[in-house]
C-alpha cells in the first residue's frame, strides 16, 4: 500500500478524535516506519510484525513511564499509528504480522461485488490466505509513493478537516478584535 495512504489514515483518524494537526502530524509519521525496510531492499519484513514492534516499543514505553509519564500517552498513540500500517498492509498483500510467533505471512482479502444483470445479486468474498515467510533481499525495489487514486482519496477526506481547522484558527485570530 502506498505511503501516502499509510500517512493519511492515522492523520485523519487522529484529527477526527480531536487531536490537533500539529500533534497528529508527527504521530502519523510513525505509520511510515514499517516501510523503512524498503531502504534495505527487503519489503514487508519483520518491521511489519506486531510482536517485533512491541518488543522494540516496550522498553521505550517503560522508559517514558519512568522518566516522562506525561509523554506515555503519546508513545502509545505512536505505536498505534505504526500498527495501523500493518493492518492496512494486511488487506493489500502478504504481511508477516505475527512473526516470529507465526511463521506465515497473512493476507486478508475481502470484497463485495454487485452483479447487475437480469437478476441483480451481491457476491461477498472473504478469504484469509497464508504463505511461509521468506524475508527476501531484492535486487531493486520500485513502488509508488502515491497513486492518483490515493491522492484524490486523501484530498477528499482531508479537505473538510483542513477547512475546519483553518476556520477555527481564523476565528481565534479574529476573537480579540471582536471583543475590543
Ligand atoms: Zn508496508
CSV table of N, CA and C and ligand atoms in Angstrom, one decimal:
chain,number,residue,atom,x,y,z
A,1,UNK,N,0.8,-1.2,0.0
A,1,UNK,CA,0.0,0.0,0.0
A,1,UNK,C,0.9,1.3,0.0
A,2,UNK,N,0.4,2.3,-0.7
A,2,UNK,CA,1.2,3.5,-0.9
A,2,UNK,C,1.4,4.3,0.5
A,3,UNK,N,2.6,4.8,0.6
A,3,UNK,CA,2.9,5.6,1.8
A,3,UNK,C,2.0,6.7,2.1
A,4,UNK,N,1.4,7.4,1.1
A,4,UNK,CA,0.5,8.5,1.3
A,4,UNK,C,-0.7,8.0,2.1
A,5,UNK,N,-1.3,6.8,1.8
A,5,UNK,CA,-2.4,6.3,2.5
A,5,UNK,C,-2.0,5.9,3.9
A,6,UNK,N,-0.8,5.3,4.0
A,6,UNK,CA,-0.4,4.9,5.4
A,6,UNK,C,-0.3,6.2,6.3
A,7,UNK,N,0.1,7.3,5.7
A,7,UNK,CA,0.3,8.5,6.5
A,7,UNK,C,-1.1,9.2,6.7
A,8,UNK,N,-1.9,9.2,5.7
A,8,UNK,CA,-3.2,10.0,5.7
A,8,UNK,C,-4.2,9.3,6.7
A,9,UNK,N,-4.3,8.0,6.7
A,9,UNK,CA,-5.3,7.3,7.5
A,9,UNK,C,-5.1,7.7,9.0
A,10,UNK,N,-4.0,7.5,9.6
A,10,UNK,CA,-3.9,7.9,11.1
A,10,UNK,C,-4.0,9.4,11.3
A,11,UNK,N,-3.5,10.2,10.3
A,11,UNK,CA,-3.6,11.6,10.4
A,11,UNK,C,-5.1,12.1,10.6
A,12,UNK,N,-5.9,11.6,9.6
A,12,UNK,CA,-7.3,11.9,9.6
A,12,UNK,C,-8.0,11.3,10.9
A,13,UNK,N,-7.7,10.1,11.2
A,13,UNK,CA,-8.3,9.4,12.4
A,13,UNK,C,-8.0,10.2,13.6
A,14,UNK,N,-6.8,10.6,13.8
A,14,UNK,CA,-6.4,11.4,15.0
A,14,UNK,C,-7.1,12.7,15.0
A,15,UNK,N,-7.2,13.4,13.9
A,15,UNK,CA,-7.9,14.7,13.9
A,15,UNK,C,-9.3,14.5,14.1
A,16,UNK,N,-9.9,13.4,13.7
A,16,UNK,CA,-11.4,13.2,13.9
A,16,UNK,C,-11.7,13.0,15.4
A,17,UNK,N,-10.7,12.5,16.1
A,17,UNK,CA,-11.0,12.3,17.6
A,17,UNK,C,-10.5,13.5,18.4
A,18,UNK,N,-10.1,14.6,17.6
A,18,UNK,CA,-9.8,15.9,18.3
A,18,UNK,C,-8.4,16.2,18.6
A,19,UNK,N,-7.4,15.4,18.0
A,19,UNK,CA,-6.0,15.7,18.2
A,19,UNK,C,-5.7,16.8,17.2
A,20,UNK,N,-5.0,17.8,17.7
A,20,UNK,CA,-4.7,18.9,16.8
A,20,UNK,C,-3.7,18.5,15.7
A,21,UNK,N,-3.7,19.3,14.6
A,21,UNK,CA,-2.9,19.0,13.4
A,21,UNK,C,-1.4,18.9,13.8
A,22,UNK,N,-1.0,19.9,14.6
A,22,UNK,CA,0.5,19.9,14.9
A,22,UNK,C,0.9,18.7,15.7
A,23,UNK,N,0.0,18.1,16.5
A,23,UNK,CA,0.4,16.9,17.2
A,23,UNK,C,0.2,15.6,16.3
A,24,UNK,N,-0.9,15.7,15.6
A,24,UNK,CA,-1.3,14.5,14.7
A,24,UNK,C,-0.3,14.3,13.6
A,25,UNK,N,0.3,15.3,13.1
A,25,UNK,CA,1.3,15.2,12.0
A,25,UNK,C,2.5,14.3,12.4
A,26,UNK,N,3.3,14.7,13.4
A,26,UNK,CA,4.4,13.8,13.7
A,26,UNK,C,4.0,12.4,14.2
A,27,UNK,N,2.8,12.3,14.8
A,27,UNK,CA,2.4,10.9,15.2
A,27,UNK,C,2.0,10.1,14.0
A,28,UNK,N,1.5,10.7,13.0
A,28,UNK,CA,1.2,9.9,11.8
A,28,UNK,C,2.4,9.5,11.0
A,29,UNK,N,3.5,10.2,11.2
A,29,UNK,CA,4.8,9.9,10.5
A,29,UNK,C,5.2,8.5,11.0
A,30,UNK,N,4.9,8.1,12.3
A,30,UNK,CA,5.3,6.8,12.8
A,30,UNK,C,4.7,5.7,11.9
A,31,UNK,N,3.6,6.0,11.3
A,31,UNK,CA,2.9,5.0,10.5
A,31,UNK,C,3.7,4.6,9.2
A,32,UNK,N,4.7,5.4,8.9
A,32,UNK,CA,5.6,5.1,7.7
A,32,UNK,C,6.8,4.3,8.1
A,33,UNK,N,7.0,4.2,9.4
A,33,UNK,CA,8.3,3.5,9.8
A,33,UNK,C,8.4,2.0,9.4
A,34,UNK,N,7.3,1.2,9.4
A,34,UNK,CA,7.5,-0.2,9.0
A,34,UNK,C,8.1,-0.3,7.6
A,35,UNK,N,7.8,0.7,6.7
A,35,UNK,CA,8.3,0.5,5.3
A,35,UNK,C,9.8,1.0,5.2
A,36,UNK,N,10.4,1.3,6.3
A,36,UNK,CA,11.9,1.7,6.3
A,36,UNK,C,12.7,0.4,5.8
A,37,UNK,N,12.1,-0.7,5.9
A,37,UNK,CA,12.8,-2.0,5.5
A,37,UNK,C,13.1,-1.9,4.0
A,38,UNK,N,12.3,-1.1,3.2
A,38,UNK,CA,12.5,-1.0,1.8
A,38,UNK,C,13.8,-0.3,1.5
A,39,UNK,N,14.3,0.5,2.4
A,39,UNK,CA,15.7,1.1,2.2
A,39,UNK,C,16.8,0.0,2.2
A,40,UNK,N,16.5,-1.1,2.8
A,40,UNK,CA,17.4,-2.2,2.8
A,40,UNK,C,17.1,-3.3,1.7
A,41,UNK,N,16.2,-2.8,0.8
A,41,UNK,CA,15.7,-3.7,-0.3
A,41,UNK,C,15.1,-5.0,0.2
A,42,UNK,N,14.4,-4.9,1.3
A,42,UNK,CA,13.6,-6.0,1.8
A,42,UNK,C,12.2,-5.4,2.1
A,43,UNK,N,11.2,-5.9,1.5
A,43,UNK,CA,9.9,-5.3,1.8
A,43,UNK,C,9.0,-6.3,2.5
A,44,UNK,N,8.2,-5.7,3.4
A,44,UNK,CA,7.3,-6.5,4.3
A,44,UNK,C,8.1,-7.5,5.1
A,45,UNK,N,9.1,-6.9,5.8
A,45,UNK,CA,10.0,-7.8,6.6
A,45,UNK,C,9.4,-7.8,8.0
A,46,UNK,N,10.3,-8.1,9.0
A,46,UNK,CA,9.9,-8.2,10.4
A,46,UNK,C,9.4,-6.8,10.9
A,47,UNK,N,9.7,-5.7,10.2
A,47,UNK,CA,9.2,-4.4,10.6
A,47,UNK,C,7.7,-4.4,10.5
A,48,UNK,N,7.1,-5.4,9.9
A,48,UNK,CA,5.7,-5.5,9.7
A,48,UNK,C,5.1,-6.5,10.7
A,49,UNK,N,5.8,-6.8,11.8
A,49,UNK,CA,5.3,-7.7,12.8
A,49,UNK,C,4.9,-7.1,14.1
A,50,UNK,N,3.7,-7.4,14.6
A,50,UNK,CA,3.3,-6.8,15.8
A,50,UNK,C,4.2,-7.2,17.0
A,51,UNK,N,4.5,-8.5,17.1
A,51,UNK,CA,5.4,-8.9,18.2
A,51,UNK,C,6.8,-8.2,18.2
A,52,UNK,N,7.3,-8.0,17.0
A,52,UNK,CA,8.6,-7.3,16.8
A,52,UNK,C,8.5,-5.9,17.3
A,53,UNK,N,7.5,-5.2,16.8
A,53,UNK,CA,7.3,-3.8,17.1
A,53,UNK,C,7.1,-3.6,18.6
A,54,UNK,N,6.3,-4.6,19.2
A,54,UNK,CA,6.0,-4.5,20.6
A,54,UNK,C,7.3,-4.7,21.4
A,55,UNK,N,8.2,-5.6,21.0
A,55,UNK,CA,9.4,-5.8,21.7
A,55,UNK,C,10.3,-4.6,21.6
A,56,UNK,N,10.2,-3.8,20.5
A,56,UNK,CA,11.0,-2.6,20.4
A,56,UNK,C,10.4,-1.5,21.3
A,57,UNK,N,9.0,-1.4,21.3
A,57,UNK,CA,8.3,-0.3,21.9
A,57,UNK,C,8.3,-0.5,23.4
A,58,UNK,N,8.2,-1.7,23.9
A,58,UNK,CA,8.0,-1.9,25.4
A,58,UNK,C,9.1,-1.2,26.2
A,59,UNK,N,10.4,-1.4,25.9
A,59,UNK,CA,11.4,-0.7,26.7
A,59,UNK,C,11.3,0.8,26.6
A,60,UNK,N,10.9,1.3,25.4
A,60,UNK,CA,10.8,2.8,25.2
A,60,UNK,C,9.6,3.3,26.0
A,61,UNK,N,8.5,2.5,26.0
A,61,UNK,CA,7.3,3.0,26.8
A,61,UNK,C,7.6,2.9,28.3
A,62,UNK,N,8.3,1.9,28.7
A,62,UNK,CA,8.7,1.8,30.1
A,62,UNK,C,9.6,2.9,30.6
A,63,UNK,N,10.5,3.3,29.7
A,63,UNK,CA,11.4,4.5,30.0
A,63,UNK,C,10.5,5.7,30.1
A,64,UNK,N,9.6,5.9,29.2
A,64,UNK,CA,8.7,7.1,29.3
A,64,UNK,C,7.9,7.1,30.6
A,65,UNK,N,7.4,5.9,30.9
A,65,UNK,CA,6.6,5.8,32.1
A,65,UNK,C,7.4,6.2,33.3
A,66,UNK,N,8.7,5.8,33.3
A,66,UNK,CA,9.5,6.1,34.5
A,66,UNK,C,10.0,7.6,34.5
A,67,UNK,N,10.4,8.1,33.4
A,67,UNK,CA,11.0,9.4,33.4
A,67,UNK,C,10.2,10.5,32.8
A,68,UNK,N,9.3,10.2,31.9
A,68,UNK,CA,8.4,11.2,31.3
A,68,UNK,C,7.0,10.7,31.2
A,69,UNK,N,6.3,10.5,32.3
A,69,UNK,CA,5.0,9.9,32.3
A,69,UNK,C,4.0,10.7,31.5
A,70,UNK,N,4.2,12.0,31.4
A,70,UNK,CA,3.3,12.8,30.6
A,70,UNK,C,3.3,12.5,29.1
A,71,UNK,N,4.4,11.9,28.7
A,71,UNK,CA,4.5,11.6,27.3
A,71,UNK,C,4.1,10.1,26.9
A,72,UNK,N,3.7,9.4,28.0
A,72,UNK,CA,3.4,8.0,27.8
A,72,UNK,C,2.2,7.8,26.8
A,73,UNK,N,1.2,8.7,26.9
A,73,UNK,CA,0.0,8.5,26.1
A,73,UNK,C,0.4,8.8,24.6
A,74,UNK,N,1.3,9.7,24.4
A,74,UNK,CA,1.8,10.0,23.0
A,74,UNK,C,2.5,8.8,22.5
A,75,UNK,N,3.3,8.1,23.4
A,75,UNK,CA,4.1,6.9,23.0
A,75,UNK,C,3.1,5.8,22.5
A,76,UNK,N,2.0,5.6,23.2
A,76,UNK,CA,1.1,4.6,22.9
A,76,UNK,C,0.4,5.0,21.5
A,77,UNK,N,0.1,6.2,21.3
A,77,UNK,CA,-0.6,6.6,20.1
A,77,UNK,C,0.4,6.4,18.9
A,78,UNK,N,1.7,6.7,19.1
A,78,UNK,CA,2.7,6.5,18.1
A,78,UNK,C,2.7,5.0,17.7
A,79,UNK,N,2.7,4.1,18.7
A,79,UNK,CA,2.7,2.7,18.5
A,79,UNK,C,1.4,2.3,17.7
A,80,UNK,N,0.3,2.8,18.1
A,80,UNK,CA,-1.0,2.5,17.4
A,80,UNK,C,-0.9,3.0,15.9
A,81,UNK,N,-0.2,4.1,15.7
A,81,UNK,CA,0.0,4.7,14.4
A,81,UNK,C,0.8,3.7,13.5
A,82,UNK,N,1.8,3.1,14.1
A,82,UNK,CA,2.6,2.1,13.4
A,82,UNK,C,1.7,0.8,13.1
A,83,UNK,N,0.9,0.4,14.1
A,83,UNK,CA,0.1,-0.8,13.9
A,83,UNK,C,-0.9,-0.5,12.8
A,84,UNK,N,-1.4,0.7,12.6
A,84,UNK,CA,-2.3,1.0,11.5
A,84,UNK,C,-1.7,0.6,10.2
A,85,UNK,N,-0.4,0.8,10.1
A,85,UNK,CA,0.3,0.4,8.8
A,85,UNK,C,0.2,-1.1,8.6
A,86,UNK,N,0.4,-1.9,9.6
A,86,UNK,CA,0.3,-3.3,9.5
A,86,UNK,C,-1.1,-3.8,9.1
A,87,UNK,N,-2.1,-3.2,9.7
A,87,UNK,CA,-3.5,-3.5,9.4
A,87,UNK,C,-3.8,-3.2,8.0
A,88,UNK,N,-3.4,-2.0,7.5
A,88,UNK,CA,-3.6,-1.7,6.1
A,88,UNK,C,-2.9,-2.6,5.1
A,89,UNK,N,-1.7,-2.9,5.5
A,89,UNK,CA,-0.9,-3.8,4.6
A,89,UNK,C,-1.5,-5.2,4.5
A,90,UNK,N,-2.2,-5.6,5.6
A,90,UNK,CA,-2.8,-6.9,5.8
A,90,UNK,C,-3.9,-7.1,4.7
A,91,UNK,N,-4.5,-6.0,4.3
A,91,UNK,CA,-5.5,-6.2,3.2
A,91,UNK,C,-4.9,-6.0,1.8
A,92,UNK,N,-3.6,-5.6,1.7
A,92,UNK,CA,-3.1,-5.3,0.4
A,92,UNK,C,-2.1,-6.4,-0.1
A,93,UNK,N,-1.7,-7.3,0.8
A,93,UNK,CA,-0.7,-8.3,0.4
A,93,UNK,C,-0.3,-9.1,1.6
A,94,UNK,N,0.6,-10.1,1.3
A,94,UNK,CA,1.1,-11.0,2.4
A,94,UNK,C,1.9,-10.2,3.4
A,95,UNK,N,1.5,-10.2,4.7
A,95,UNK,CA,2.2,-9.5,5.7
A,95,UNK,C,2.6,-10.4,6.9
A,96,UNK,N,3.8,-10.4,7.3
A,96,UNK,CA,4.3,-11.2,8.4
A,96,UNK,C,3.9,-10.7,9.8
A,97,UNK,N,2.6,-10.5,10.0
A,97,UNK,CA,2.1,-9.7,11.1
A,97,UNK,C,2.4,-10.3,12.5
A,98,UNK,N,2.5,-11.6,12.5
A,98,UNK,CA,2.7,-12.3,13.8
A,98,UNK,C,4.1,-12.9,14.0
A,99,UNK,N,5.0,-12.7,13.0
A,99,UNK,CA,6.3,-13.2,13.1
A,99,UNK,C,7.0,-12.8,14.4
A,100,UNK,N,7.8,-13.6,15.1
A,100,UNK,CA,8.1,-15.0,14.9
A,100,UNK,C,7.2,-16.0,15.5
A,101,UNK,N,6.1,-15.5,16.1
A,101,UNK,CA,5.2,-16.4,16.7
A,101,UNK,C,4.4,-17.3,15.7
A,102,UNK,N,4.2,-16.7,14.5
A,102,UNK,CA,3.6,-17.5,13.5
A,102,UNK,C,4.4,-17.3,12.2
A,103,UNK,N,4.9,-18.3,11.7
A,103,UNK,CA,5.9,-18.2,10.6
A,103,UNK,C,5.2,-18.2,9.2
A,104,UNK,N,4.0,-17.6,9.1
A,104,UNK,CA,3.4,-17.4,7.9
A,104,UNK,C,2.9,-16.0,7.7
A,105,UNK,N,3.1,-15.5,6.5
A,105,UNK,CA,2.5,-14.2,6.2
A,105,UNK,C,1.0,-14.3,5.9
A,106,UNK,N,0.3,-13.3,6.3
A,106,UNK,CA,-1.2,-13.4,6.2
A,106,UNK,C,-1.7,-12.3,5.2
A,107,UNK,N,-2.7,-12.6,4.4
A,107,UNK,CA,-3.3,-11.7,3.5
A,107,UNK,C,-4.8,-11.8,3.7
A,108,UNK,N,-5.4,-10.7,4.1
A,108,UNK,CA,-6.9,-10.8,4.3
A,108,UNK,C,-7.5,-10.2,3.0
A,109,UNK,N,-8.2,-11.0,2.3
A,109,UNK,CA,-8.9,-10.4,1.1
A,109,UNK,C,-10.4,-10.4,1.3
A,110,UNK,N,-11.0,-9.3,1.1
A,110,UNK,CA,-12.4,-9.2,1.2
A,110,UNK,C,-13.0,-8.2,0.2
A,111,UNK,N,-14.0,-8.7,-0.5
A,111,UNK,CA,-14.7,-7.7,-1.4
A,111,UNK,C,-16.2,-8.1,-1.6
A,112,UNK,N,-16.9,-7.1,-1.9
A,112,UNK,CA,-18.4,-7.3,-2.1
A,112,UNK,C,-18.7,-6.9,-3.5
A,113,UNK,N,-19.1,-7.8,-4.4
A,113,UNK,CA,-19.4,-7.5,-5.8
A,113,UNK,C,-20.9,-7.3,-6.0
A,114,UNK,N,-21.2,-6.3,-6.8
A,114,UNK,CA,-22.6,-6.1,-7.2
A,114,UNK,C,-22.7,-6.7,-8.6
A,115,UNK,N,-23.6,-7.7,-8.7
A,115,UNK,CA,-23.8,-8.3,-10.1
A,115,UNK,C,-25.1,-7.7,-10.6
A,116,UNK,N,-25.0,-6.9,-11.7
A,116,UNK,CA,-26.1,-6.2,-12.2
A,116,UNK,C,-26.5,-6.8,-13.6
A,117,UNK,N,-27.6,-7.5,-13.6
A,117,UNK,CA,-28.0,-8.1,-14.9
A,117,UNK,C,-29.4,-8.4,-14.8
A,118,UNK,N,-29.8,-9.6,-15.3
A,118,UNK,CA,-31.3,-9.9,-15.3
A,118,UNK,C,-31.7,-10.1,-13.8
A,119,UNK,N,-30.9,-10.7,-13.0
A,119,UNK,CA,-31.2,-10.9,-11.6
A,119,UNK,C,-30.1,-10.3,-10.8
A,120,UNK,N,-30.3,-9.0,-10.3
A,120,UNK,CA,-29.2,-8.4,-9.5
A,120,UNK,C,-28.9,-9.2,-8.3
A,121,UNK,N,-27.6,-9.2,-8.0
A,121,UNK,CA,-27.2,-10.0,-6.8
A,121,UNK,C,-25.9,-9.4,-6.2
A,122,UNK,N,-25.7,-9.8,-5.0
A,122,UNK,CA,-24.4,-9.4,-4.4
A,122,UNK,C,-23.6,-10.6,-4.1
A,123,UNK,N,-22.3,-10.5,-4.3
A,123,UNK,CA,-21.4,-11.6,-4.0
A,123,UNK,C,-20.3,-11.2,-3.1
A,124,UNK,N,-20.3,-11.8,-1.9
A,124,UNK,CA,-19.3,-11.4,-0.9
A,124,UNK,C,-18.2,-12.5,-0.9
A,125,UNK,N,-17.0,-12.0,-1.0
A,125,UNK,CA,-15.8,-12.9,-1.0
A,125,UNK,C,-14.9,-12.5,0.2
A,126,UNK,N,-14.7,-13.4,1.1
A,126,UNK,CA,-13.8,-13.2,2.2
A,126,UNK,C,-12.8,-14.4,2.2
A,127,UNK,N,-11.5,-14.0,2.2
A,127,UNK,CA,-10.5,-15.1,2.2
A,127,UNK,C,-9.4,-14.7,3.1
A,128,UNK,N,-8.8,-15.6,3.9
A,128,UNK,CA,-7.6,-15.3,4.6
A,128,UNK,C,-6.5,-16.3,4.0
A,129,UNK,N,-5.6,-15.7,3.3
A,129,UNK,CA,-4.5,-16.5,2.7
A,129,UNK,C,-3.2,-16.5,3.5
A,130,UNK,N,-2.5,-17.5,3.5
A,130,UNK,CA,-1.2,-17.5,4.2
A,130,UNK,C,-0.1,-18.1,3.3
A,131,UNK,N,1.1,-17.7,3.5
A,131,UNK,CA,2.2,-18.3,2.8
A,131,UNK,C,3.4,-18.3,3.8
A,132,UNK,N,4.4,-19.2,3.6
A,132,UNK,CA,5.5,-19.2,4.5
A,132,UNK,C,6.3,-17.9,4.4
A,133,UNK,N,6.8,-17.4,5.5
A,133,UNK,CA,7.6,-16.2,5.5
A,133,UNK,C,9.0,-16.4,4.9
A,134,UNK,N,9.3,-15.6,3.9
A,134,UNK,CA,10.7,-15.6,3.5
A,134,UNK,C,11.1,-14.1,3.4
A,135,UNK,N,12.0,-13.7,4.2
A,135,UNK,CA,12.5,-12.3,4.1
A,135,UNK,C,13.6,-12.2,3.0
A,136,UNK,N,13.1,-11.8,1.9
A,136,UNK,CA,14.0,-11.9,0.7
A,136,UNK,C,14.7,-10.5,0.4
A,137,UNK,N,16.0,-10.5,0.1
A,137,UNK,CA,16.7,-9.3,-0.3
A,137,UNK,C,16.5,-9.2,-1.8
A,138,UNK,N,15.9,-8.0,-2.2
A,138,UNK,CA,15.6,-7.8,-3.6
A,138,UNK,C,16.8,-7.1,-4.3
A,139,UNK,N,16.9,-7.3,-5.5
A,139,UNK,CA,18.0,-6.6,-6.3
A,139,UNK,C,17.6,-5.1,-6.4
A,140,UNK,N,16.4,-4.8,-6.6
A,140,UNK,CA,15.9,-3.5,-6.7
A,140,UNK,C,14.5,-3.4,-6.2
A,141,UNK,N,14.0,-2.3,-5.9
A,141,UNK,CA,12.6,-2.2,-5.5
A,141,UNK,C,12.0,-0.9,-6.0
A,142,UNK,N,10.9,-1.0,-6.7
A,142,UNK,CA,10.2,0.2,-7.0
A,142,UNK,C,8.7,0.1,-6.7
A,143,UNK,N,8.2,1.2,-6.1
A,143,UNK,CA,6.8,1.2,-5.7
A,143,UNK,C,6.4,2.7,-5.7
A,144,UNK,N,5.1,3.0,-5.9
A,144,UNK,CA,4.7,4.4,-5.9
A,144,UNK,C,4.6,5.0,-4.5
A,145,UNK,N,5.1,6.2,-4.4
A,145,UNK,CA,4.9,6.9,-3.1
A,145,UNK,C,3.4,7.3,-2.9
A,146,UNK,N,2.8,7.6,-4.1
A,146,UNK,CA,1.3,7.7,-4.1
A,146,UNK,C,0.8,7.5,-5.5
A,147,UNK,N,-0.5,7.2,-5.5
A,147,UNK,CA,-1.1,7.0,-6.8
A,147,UNK,C,-2.2,8.0,-7.0
A,148,UNK,N,-2.7,8.2,-8.2
A,148,UNK,CA,-3.8,9.1,-8.4
A,148,UNK,C,-5.0,8.9,-7.5
A,149,UNK,N,-5.4,7.6,-7.4
A,149,UNK,CA,-6.5,7.2,-6.5
A,149,UNK,C,-6.2,7.6,-5.1
A,150,UNK,N,-5.0,7.2,-4.6
A,150,UNK,CA,-4.7,7.5,-3.2
A,150,UNK,C,-4.7,9.0,-2.9
A,151,UNK,N,-4.1,9.8,-3.9
A,151,UNK,CA,-4.0,11.3,-3.8
A,151,UNK,C,-5.4,11.9,-3.7
A,152,UNK,N,-6.3,11.5,-4.6
A,152,UNK,CA,-7.6,12.1,-4.6
A,152,UNK,C,-8.5,11.6,-3.4
A,153,UNK,N,-8.3,10.4,-2.9
A,153,UNK,CA,-9.0,9.9,-1.7
A,153,UNK,C,-8.5,10.7,-0.5
A,154,UNK,N,-7.2,10.9,-0.4
A,154,UNK,CA,-6.6,11.6,0.7
A,154,UNK,C,-7.1,13.1,0.7
A,155,UNK,N,-7.1,13.7,-0.5
A,155,UNK,CA,-7.6,15.1,-0.5
A,155,UNK,C,-9.0,15.2,-0.2
A,156,UNK,N,-9.8,14.2,-0.6
A,156,UNK,CA,-11.3,14.3,-0.3
A,156,UNK,C,-11.6,14.2,1.2
A,157,UNK,N,-10.8,13.3,1.9
A,157,UNK,CA,-11.2,13.1,3.3
A,157,UNK,C,-10.4,14.2,4.1
A,158,UNK,N,-9.3,14.7,3.6
A,158,UNK,CA,-8.6,15.6,4.4
A,158,UNK,C,-9.1,17.1,4.3
A,159,UNK,N,-9.6,17.4,3.1
A,159,UNK,CA,-10.0,18.8,2.9
A,159,UNK,C,-11.0,19.4,3.9
A,160,UNK,N,-12.1,18.6,4.3
A,160,UNK,CA,-13.0,19.2,5.3
A,160,UNK,C,-12.3,19.4,6.6
A,161,UNK,N,-11.4,18.5,7.0
A,161,UNK,CA,-10.7,18.7,8.3
A,161,UNK,C,-9.8,19.9,8.2
A,162,UNK,N,-9.2,20.1,7.1
A,162,UNK,CA,-8.3,21.2,6.9
A,162,UNK,C,-9.0,22.5,7.0
A,163,UNK,N,-10.2,22.6,6.3
A,163,UNK,CA,-11.0,23.8,6.3
A,163,UNK,C,-11.5,24.1,7.7
A,164,UNK,N,-11.9,23.0,8.4
A,164,UNK,CA,-12.4,23.2,9.8
A,164,UNK,C,-11.3,23.8,10.7
A,165,UNK,N,-10.1,23.2,10.6
A,165,UNK,CA,-9.0,23.6,11.4
A,165,UNK,C,-8.6,25.1,11.1
A,166,UNK,N,-8.6,25.4,9.8
A,166,UNK,CA,-8.3,26.7,9.3
A,166,UNK,C,-9.3,27.7,9.8
A,167,UNK,N,-10.6,27.3,9.7
A,167,UNK,CA,-11.7,28.2,10.2
A,167,UNK,C,-11.6,28.5,11.7
A,168,UNK,N,-11.2,27.4,12.5
A,168,UNK,CA,-11.1,27.6,13.9
A,168,UNK,C,-9.9,28.6,14.2
A,169,UNK,N,-8.9,28.5,13.5
A,169,UNK,CA,-7.7,29.3,13.7
A,169,UNK,C,-8.1,30.8,13.3
A,170,UNK,N,-8.8,31.0,12.2
A,170,UNK,CA,-9.2,32.3,11.9
A,170,UNK,C,-10.1,33.0,12.9
A,171,UNK,N,-11.0,32.1,13.4
A,171,UNK,CA,-11.9,32.6,14.5
A,171,UNK,C,-11.2,33.1,15.7
A,172,UNK,N,-10.1,32.2,16.1
A,172,UNK,CA,-9.3,32.5,17.2
A,172,UNK,C,-8.5,33.8,17.0
A,173,UNK,N,-8.0,34.0,15.8
A,173,UNK,CA,-7.3,35.2,15.5
A,173,UNK,C,-8.2,36.5,15.5
A,174,UNK,N,-9.4,36.2,15.1
A,174,UNK,CA,-10.4,37.3,15.0
A,174,UNK,C,-11.0,37.7,16.3
A,175,UNK,N,-11.0,36.7,17.2
A,175,UNK,CA,-11.6,36.8,18.5
A,175,UNK,C,-11.3,38.1,19.3
A,176,UNK,N,-10.0,38.4,19.6
A,176,UNK,CA,-9.7,39.6,20.4
A,176,UNK,C,-10.2,40.9,19.8
A,177,UNK,N,-10.1,40.9,18.4
A,177,UNK,CA,-10.5,42.2,17.7
A,177,UNK,C,-12.0,42.4,17.9
A,178,UNK,N,-12.8,41.3,17.9
A,178,UNK,CA,-14.2,41.4,18.1
A,178,UNK,C,-14.6,42.0,19.4
A,179,UNK,N,-13.8,41.5,20.5
A,179,UNK,CA,-14.1,41.9,21.8
A,179,UNK,C,-13.7,43.4,22.0
A,180,UNK,N,-12.6,43.8,21.4
A,180,UNK,CA,-12.1,45.2,21.8
A,180,UNK,C,-12.8,46.3,21.1
B,1,LIG,ZN1,4.3,-1.8,4.5
